[in-house]
Structures are given as C-alpha cells and as structure tokens.
XYZ file of C-alpha atoms in Angstrom:
172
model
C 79.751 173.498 48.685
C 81.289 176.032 51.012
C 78.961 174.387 53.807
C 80.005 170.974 53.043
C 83.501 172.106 53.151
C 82.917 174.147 56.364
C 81.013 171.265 57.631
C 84.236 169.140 57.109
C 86.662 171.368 58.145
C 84.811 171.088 61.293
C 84.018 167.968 61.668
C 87.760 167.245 61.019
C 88.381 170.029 63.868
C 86.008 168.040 66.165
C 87.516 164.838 65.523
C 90.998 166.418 65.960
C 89.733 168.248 69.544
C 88.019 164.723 70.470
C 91.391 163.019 70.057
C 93.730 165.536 71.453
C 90.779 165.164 75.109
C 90.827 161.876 74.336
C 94.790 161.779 74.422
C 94.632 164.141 77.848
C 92.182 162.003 79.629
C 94.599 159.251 78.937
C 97.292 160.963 80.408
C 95.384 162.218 83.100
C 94.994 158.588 84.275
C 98.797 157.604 83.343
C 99.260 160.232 85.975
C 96.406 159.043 88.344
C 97.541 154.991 87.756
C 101.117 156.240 88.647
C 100.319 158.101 91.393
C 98.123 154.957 92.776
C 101.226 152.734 92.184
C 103.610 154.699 93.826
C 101.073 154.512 97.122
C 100.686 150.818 96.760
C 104.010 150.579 96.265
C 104.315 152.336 99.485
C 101.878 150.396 101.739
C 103.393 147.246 100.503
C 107.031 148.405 101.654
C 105.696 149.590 104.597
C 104.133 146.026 105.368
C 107.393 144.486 104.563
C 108.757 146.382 107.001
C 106.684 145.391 109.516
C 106.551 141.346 108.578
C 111.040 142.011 109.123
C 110.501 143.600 112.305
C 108.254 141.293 113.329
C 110.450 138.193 112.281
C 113.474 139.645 114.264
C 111.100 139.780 117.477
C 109.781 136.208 116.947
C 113.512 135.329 116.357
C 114.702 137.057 119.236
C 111.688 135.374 121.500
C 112.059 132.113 119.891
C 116.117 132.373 121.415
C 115.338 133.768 124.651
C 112.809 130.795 124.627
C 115.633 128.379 123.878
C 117.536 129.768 126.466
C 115.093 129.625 129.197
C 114.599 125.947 128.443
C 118.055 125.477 127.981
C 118.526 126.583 131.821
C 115.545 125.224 132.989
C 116.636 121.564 131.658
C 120.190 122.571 133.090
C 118.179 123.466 136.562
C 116.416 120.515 136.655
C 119.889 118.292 136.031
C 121.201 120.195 138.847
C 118.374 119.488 141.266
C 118.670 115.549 140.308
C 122.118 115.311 140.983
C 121.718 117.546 144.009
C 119.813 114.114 145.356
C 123.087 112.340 145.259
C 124.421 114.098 147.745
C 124.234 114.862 151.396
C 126.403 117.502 153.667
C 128.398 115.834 155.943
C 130.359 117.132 158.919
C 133.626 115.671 158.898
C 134.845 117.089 162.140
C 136.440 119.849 163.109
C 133.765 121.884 161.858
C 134.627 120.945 158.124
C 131.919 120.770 155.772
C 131.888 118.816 152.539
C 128.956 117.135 150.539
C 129.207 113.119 150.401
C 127.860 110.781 147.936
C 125.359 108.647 149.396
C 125.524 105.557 149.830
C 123.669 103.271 147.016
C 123.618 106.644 144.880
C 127.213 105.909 142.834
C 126.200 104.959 139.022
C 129.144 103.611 138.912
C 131.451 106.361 140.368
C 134.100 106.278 143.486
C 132.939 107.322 146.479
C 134.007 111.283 146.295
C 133.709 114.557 148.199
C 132.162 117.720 146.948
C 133.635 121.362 148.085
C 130.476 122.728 149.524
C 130.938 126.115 148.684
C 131.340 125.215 144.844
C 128.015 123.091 145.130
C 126.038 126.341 146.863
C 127.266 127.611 143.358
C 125.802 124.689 141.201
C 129.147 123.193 140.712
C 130.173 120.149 141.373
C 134.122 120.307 142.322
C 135.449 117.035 144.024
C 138.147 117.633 146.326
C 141.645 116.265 145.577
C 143.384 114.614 148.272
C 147.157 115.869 149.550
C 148.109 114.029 152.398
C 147.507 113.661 156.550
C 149.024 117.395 158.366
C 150.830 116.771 161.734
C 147.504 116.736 163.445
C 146.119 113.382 161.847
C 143.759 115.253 160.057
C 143.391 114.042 155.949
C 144.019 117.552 153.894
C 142.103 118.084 150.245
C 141.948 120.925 147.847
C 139.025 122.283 146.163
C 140.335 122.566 142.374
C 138.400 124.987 141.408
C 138.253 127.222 144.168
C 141.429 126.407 145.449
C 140.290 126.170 148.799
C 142.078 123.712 151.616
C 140.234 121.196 153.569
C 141.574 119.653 156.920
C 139.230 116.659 157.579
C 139.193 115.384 161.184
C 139.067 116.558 164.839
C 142.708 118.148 165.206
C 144.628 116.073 167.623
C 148.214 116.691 169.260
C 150.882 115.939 167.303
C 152.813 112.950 168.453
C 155.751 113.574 170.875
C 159.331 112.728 169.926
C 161.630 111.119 172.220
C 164.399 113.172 170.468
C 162.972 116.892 170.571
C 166.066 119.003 169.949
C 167.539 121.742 171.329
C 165.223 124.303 173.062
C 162.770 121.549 173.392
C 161.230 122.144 170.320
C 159.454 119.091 168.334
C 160.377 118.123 164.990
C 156.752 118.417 163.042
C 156.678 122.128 164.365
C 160.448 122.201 162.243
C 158.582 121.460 158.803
C-alpha cells in the first residue's frame, strides 16, 4: 500500500509538473504571440506611413498637374486672341496692336498698349485728347504709359502771338 500511495503521490506530482510546463509553454507563446503582434503591428504602421506619404505626393502631383493645364489652357487662350491682333505703326514711330478688321465678335474697334501685350495682357488704351501737334494722345491704364499717335506736325501759327513773339499753345 505504501507503493500505491507512492505511486500516487507521484503520479499526482507528475500531473502537477505536466500542468505547471503545460502552463509555461503557454506563456511562453503569450510572450512569442505578443512579441509577433507588436512586429505586425509595426510593419502595418510602417505601411501606413508610406500609403500617407505617398497620397501627399500624388496630391501634390495631381495640383501641379492642374496647374500646368490650368496655364497651358490659359496659354493657348492667349495665343487665340493673339490672332486678333496685328502691330500697327501709327506714325511717329508709335507702336500699338490693332484689331483686325473682320476679327471684332462684337467689340469696338480698340488699341492694345504693345508693351502690356509682349506681357500677355491685353490693356486697351484710353483716349485723352489731340496735343498741339495734331497728334491723338492715349494712356495705357495699366502701365500708365502715354501714347502720341500721328506724325508730329507744327503747331498752327497765331495771328496774335504776344509779346516776345511767343505763340499761345507753347503758353499751356
């Protein structure tokens, strides 16, 4: 009876040993599993990451893209209206760009300032008045440049001058 008791006590000791491995093994791999999900947890940050940083790039390409058409379909407006226009010389070595003829969808006939249209913009010239030498005078609005169209000619004498001979449109 001392052997079957022995024999129990140790079985009981063996079955106690088996479940306390048991019980290690099974936090061995708790430990293992967690360790595992912290790396996937890991990789899968680090490929978020990556998907945001490549979403801002598209994003940023898919603006400058928008841009680039935006200014090419600007461009291209540009160059049509362009066609509407042809540089004149209006005398006096004064340069403006004229609508042509046939070309006025519905608009006045106009002048352009020519250096605003070497620019791309299209500035018509405002018209002030005639100077003393019959030429027609215009400002550029947005450049504020003056325009004397014409060949200059001599102003016209007055009967009454003045003292000293002078004339009266040099008095003005």
């Amino acid at each position: 009876m001392v052997e079957a008791t022995a024999i129990g006590s140790a079985l009981t000791s063996i079955k106690a040993a088996y479940e306390i491995t048991k019980g290690l093994i099974g936090i061995r791999d708790a430990v293992v599993v967690q360790s595992k999900v912290t790396e996937l947890l890991g990789q899968i940050a680090s490929a978020q990451e990556s998907t945001l940083r490549s979403q801002e790039r598209e994003s940023a390409l898919t603006r400058q893209v928008y841009e680039l058409e935006k200014q090419m379909a600007e461009f291209k407006a540009w160059e049509a209206e362009k066609q509407r226009y042809q540089l004149t010389d209006f005398g006096g070595g004064t340069f403006a760009y004229l609508l042509k003829s046939g070309m006025e969808s519905g608009e006045p006939s106009h002048r352009l300032c020519a250096g605003c249209f070497q620019k791309g913009e299209k500035s018509i010239l405002q018209f002030r008045g005639q100077n003393a030498y019959s030429q027609d005078t215009y400002t550029c609005p947005s450049c504020k440049t003056d325009f004397r169209f014409g060949v200059q000619r001599d102003p016209p004498s007055h009967a009454n001058s003045g003292p000293g001979g002078k004339n009266a449109w040099m008095t003005r």
